[in-house]
Amino acid sequence: MKQQAAYITTPIYYVNDKPHIGHAYTTTICDVWARAMRACGRDVHFLTGTDEHGSKVEKSAGERGVSPQELADENAAEFRSVMQLFNLTNDDFIRTTEQRHETQVAKLIEKLAEQDDIYLGEFEGWYDEGQEEYHTETKAKELEYKSPISGKPLVRATETNYYFRLSRYQEKLEKFYAENPEFVRPEARRNEVLGRLREGLQDVPITRTNFTWGIPFPGDDQHVIYVWIDALMNYATALGMADPDNSDKSRYWPATYHVIGKEILWFHAVIWPALLMALELPQPRCVYAHSFWISEGKKMSKSLGNFVDLAAIQEYIGTSGLDALRYFLVTQGPLGATDADFSRSQFQETYTTDLVNTVGNCASRTSAMIGKYCSGACPADTGECAGGRIEWPEFTASQVDASIAAMENLDLAGAVEAAMAIVRKVDAFINDTAPFKLAKDPANAESVGNILYRCAEAIRIAAALLEAVMPEQMTALRAAWNLGGPSGDLRKECEWGGLEAGTAIEKVALFPRVELD
Ligand code: MSP
């Protein structure tokens, strides 16, 4: 059977800053989805990378006394090392200074110019130097003429530049939005875009002349291509969409999800679709704009110096393990329309309640009892009713459906919750049926075996569903319980009865109790 292709992307990160929890978050979200979809048998392409051009990089490099390329090489390496730290399974890592990207960007721009989507014109507007972004008069006023990111004043700037005829796509975009209610999610973000779209679109400059660190504009090397246009195109160039000799990855087009932070929504929700319309390329299925992590109740900023940075991330991983951090990001993170607080106490509480006391405890109790009462071999379920045989297959089947559906829909917390409900039910089932008491009388051996089979089988299923979020410990559980590797058909793997009687079940201790400082 031909596998259904899926394509998920993160923003490509600026190389003038150090990686922090925000970057790790978006990339982890995409990793979880990519792993889960692969587990369901889909042919997934997961892309991340670095955005390396623009005046900010040129400036930072100047300040450091290195060339922009050196700065880019250094920080791109740092971003890659974060990938390793997080055990991320990206299929590609694109850098915008790579030849494959630059050549294709030039080609795409040439096509736009040939069909008169680009013209040379004069522009005056309010410019945010830090963000390299112009604002309309209305927006600038709303922002009190200050950058919403750095707080620095917006500057009045005039430039002769090449323009993209964004205004041409006003109606087409409105129609597209009307026909595709799920194009931008969450809904609050979609409404913001629609509101701004209604104000009317102006053509946008897509080149710069005040610095040189960028891709030269084809046919006029006085200009370099504006970093945002160059950057957006990474999603296409990484698949070789403008490289006829290298198009084996074009089957992944268009993206299932472009996952981004809310601050870069306009580029992805308006400029990018308009560029794709002009280039006659199919539109992504969804641009998903999540909200922000704040840190201990405060916005993370350079002035406060309160970034959850690489060192802090390493410390969390060191004490509680990578899976704990991934679980926290996924279940407590700002995937919805509101910001989320990265706090030590919340981290500790989530870890202890869900992972130590629930998942870890259930798996260790079950495997310890199988060790003690069944000599470590998975008992058979003979069907004798001990606290409900019938409801388990039905209950787990509906949780599996709910979990996979939520995952496909990028509702990661919902997917986890559906799996955790299985684990919590096992916990309650052990308490209700008390196999440790029954086991005192040898006459109950069959009942005890039946109960423990149901516990182990339910945990096996929940673990398969949780594996995309917590690959390390769920893989460890597979090994200790001799469950084999993932089959590539998660739904089938999660059918009740997959665990065979007689399987050697080793005792596991998955999530040790720890106290953070
Ligand atoms: N280079 C552009 C993106 C170009 S995409 C074609 C850029 N880079 S960035 O380095 O600033 O990364 C921004 C992204 O990092 C956000 O959109 C978001 O995915 C992630 N985050 C940065 N800070 C964040 C938080 N505080 N919380 C959550 N994610 C955040 O913009």
Coordinates of N, CA, C and O and ligand atoms in Angstrom, one line a residue, residues 11-14 20 22-23 25-26 51 228 231-232 234-235 260-261 263-264 268 290-293 300, ligand 1:
P11 N 9.5 27.0 12.1 CA 10.2 28.2 11.5 C 11.7 27.9 11.4 O 12.2 27.0 12.1
I12 N 12.3 28.5 10.5 CA 13.8 28.4 10.5 C 14.3 29.5 11.4 O 13.8 30.6 11.3
Y13 N 15.2 29.2 12.3 CA 15.6 30.1 13.4 C 16.7 31.0 13.0 O 17.6 30.6 12.3
Y14 N 16.6 32.2 13.5 CA 17.7 33.2 13.2 C 19.0 32.8 13.9 O 18.9 32.4 15.1
H20 N 16.8 28.7 22.6 CA 16.2 28.6 24.0 C 15.0 27.8 23.9 O 14.7 27.2 22.9
G22 N 11.9 28.3 23.6 CA 10.9 28.6 22.6 C 11.2 27.8 21.3 O 10.3 27.2 20.7
H23 N 12.5 27.9 20.9 CA 12.8 27.1 19.7 C 12.7 25.6 19.9 O 12.2 24.9 19.0
Y25 N 10.8 24.2 21.9 CA 9.3 23.9 22.0 C 8.7 23.6 20.6 O 8.2 22.5 20.4
T26 N 8.8 24.6 19.7 CA 8.2 24.4 18.4 C 8.8 23.1 17.7 O 8.0 22.4 17.1
D51 N 17.8 30.4 9.6 CA 17.5 31.6 8.7 C 18.8 32.5 8.9 O 19.0 33.0 10.0
W228 N 12.9 37.9 4.8 CA 11.6 37.1 5.0 C 11.2 36.3 3.8 O 10.6 35.2 3.9
A231 N 13.5 33.5 3.5 CA 13.2 32.5 4.5 C 12.0 31.7 4.2 O 12.0 30.5 4.3
L232 N 10.9 32.3 3.9 CA 9.7 31.6 3.6 C 9.9 30.5 2.6 O 9.3 29.4 2.7
N234 N 12.1 28.6 2.1 CA 12.9 27.4 2.5 C 11.9 26.2 2.5 O 12.4 25.1 2.2
Y235 N 10.7 26.4 2.8 CA 9.7 25.3 2.8 C 9.6 24.6 1.5 O 9.3 23.4 1.4
I260 N 4.4 27.4 13.7 CA 5.1 28.7 14.0 C 4.7 29.3 15.3 O 3.6 28.8 15.9
G261 N 5.4 30.3 15.8 CA 4.9 31.1 16.9 C 4.0 32.2 16.4 O 4.1 32.6 15.2
E263 N 4.0 35.3 16.6 CA 4.5 36.6 16.2 C 4.8 36.7 14.7 O 5.0 37.7 14.2
I264 N 4.9 35.5 14.1 CA 5.3 35.5 12.7 C 4.1 35.0 11.8 O 4.3 34.5 10.7
H268 N 3.3 34.1 7.4 CA 2.9 32.7 7.0 C 1.4 32.6 6.5 O 1.1 31.8 5.7
H290 N 1.2 28.8 17.4 CA 1.1 28.6 18.9 C 1.4 29.9 19.6 O 2.0 30.8 19.0
S291 N 1.1 29.9 20.9 CA 1.4 31.1 21.7 C 2.8 30.9 22.3 O 3.6 30.1 21.9
F292 N 3.1 31.7 23.4 CA 4.4 31.8 23.9 C 4.6 31.2 25.2 O 3.7 31.2 26.1
W293 N 5.8 30.7 25.5 CA 6.2 30.4 26.8 C 6.7 31.6 27.5 O 7.4 32.4 26.9
M300 N 9.9 36.3 28.6 CA 11.3 36.2 28.5 C 11.9 37.3 27.7 O 11.4 37.6 26.6
Ligands
MSP1 N1 13.7 33.4 11.2 C1 12.3 33.7 11.6 C2 11.4 32.7 11.1 C3 11.4 32.4 9.6 S1 10.3 31.1 9.2 C4 10.3 31.2 7.5 C5 12.2 33.8 13.1 N2 13.2 33.2 13.8 S2 13.3 33.1 15.4 O1 14.6 32.6 15.7 O2 13.1 34.4 16.0 O3 12.3 32.0 15.9 C6 11.0 32.4 16.2 C7 10.2 31.2 16.6 O4 10.8 30.5 17.7 C8 8.8 31.4 17.0 O5 8.0 31.6 15.9 C9 8.5 30.2 17.8 O6 8.3 29.1 16.9 C10 9.8 30.0 18.6 N3 9.8 30.8 19.8 C11 10.6 31.9 20.1 N4 10.3 32.3 21.4 C12 9.2 31.6 21.8 C13 8.6 31.5 23.1 N5 8.9 32.4 24.1 N6 7.7 30.6 23.3 C14 7.4 29.6 22.3 N7 8.0 29.7 21.1 C15 8.8 30.7 20.8 O7 11.3 34.4 13.6

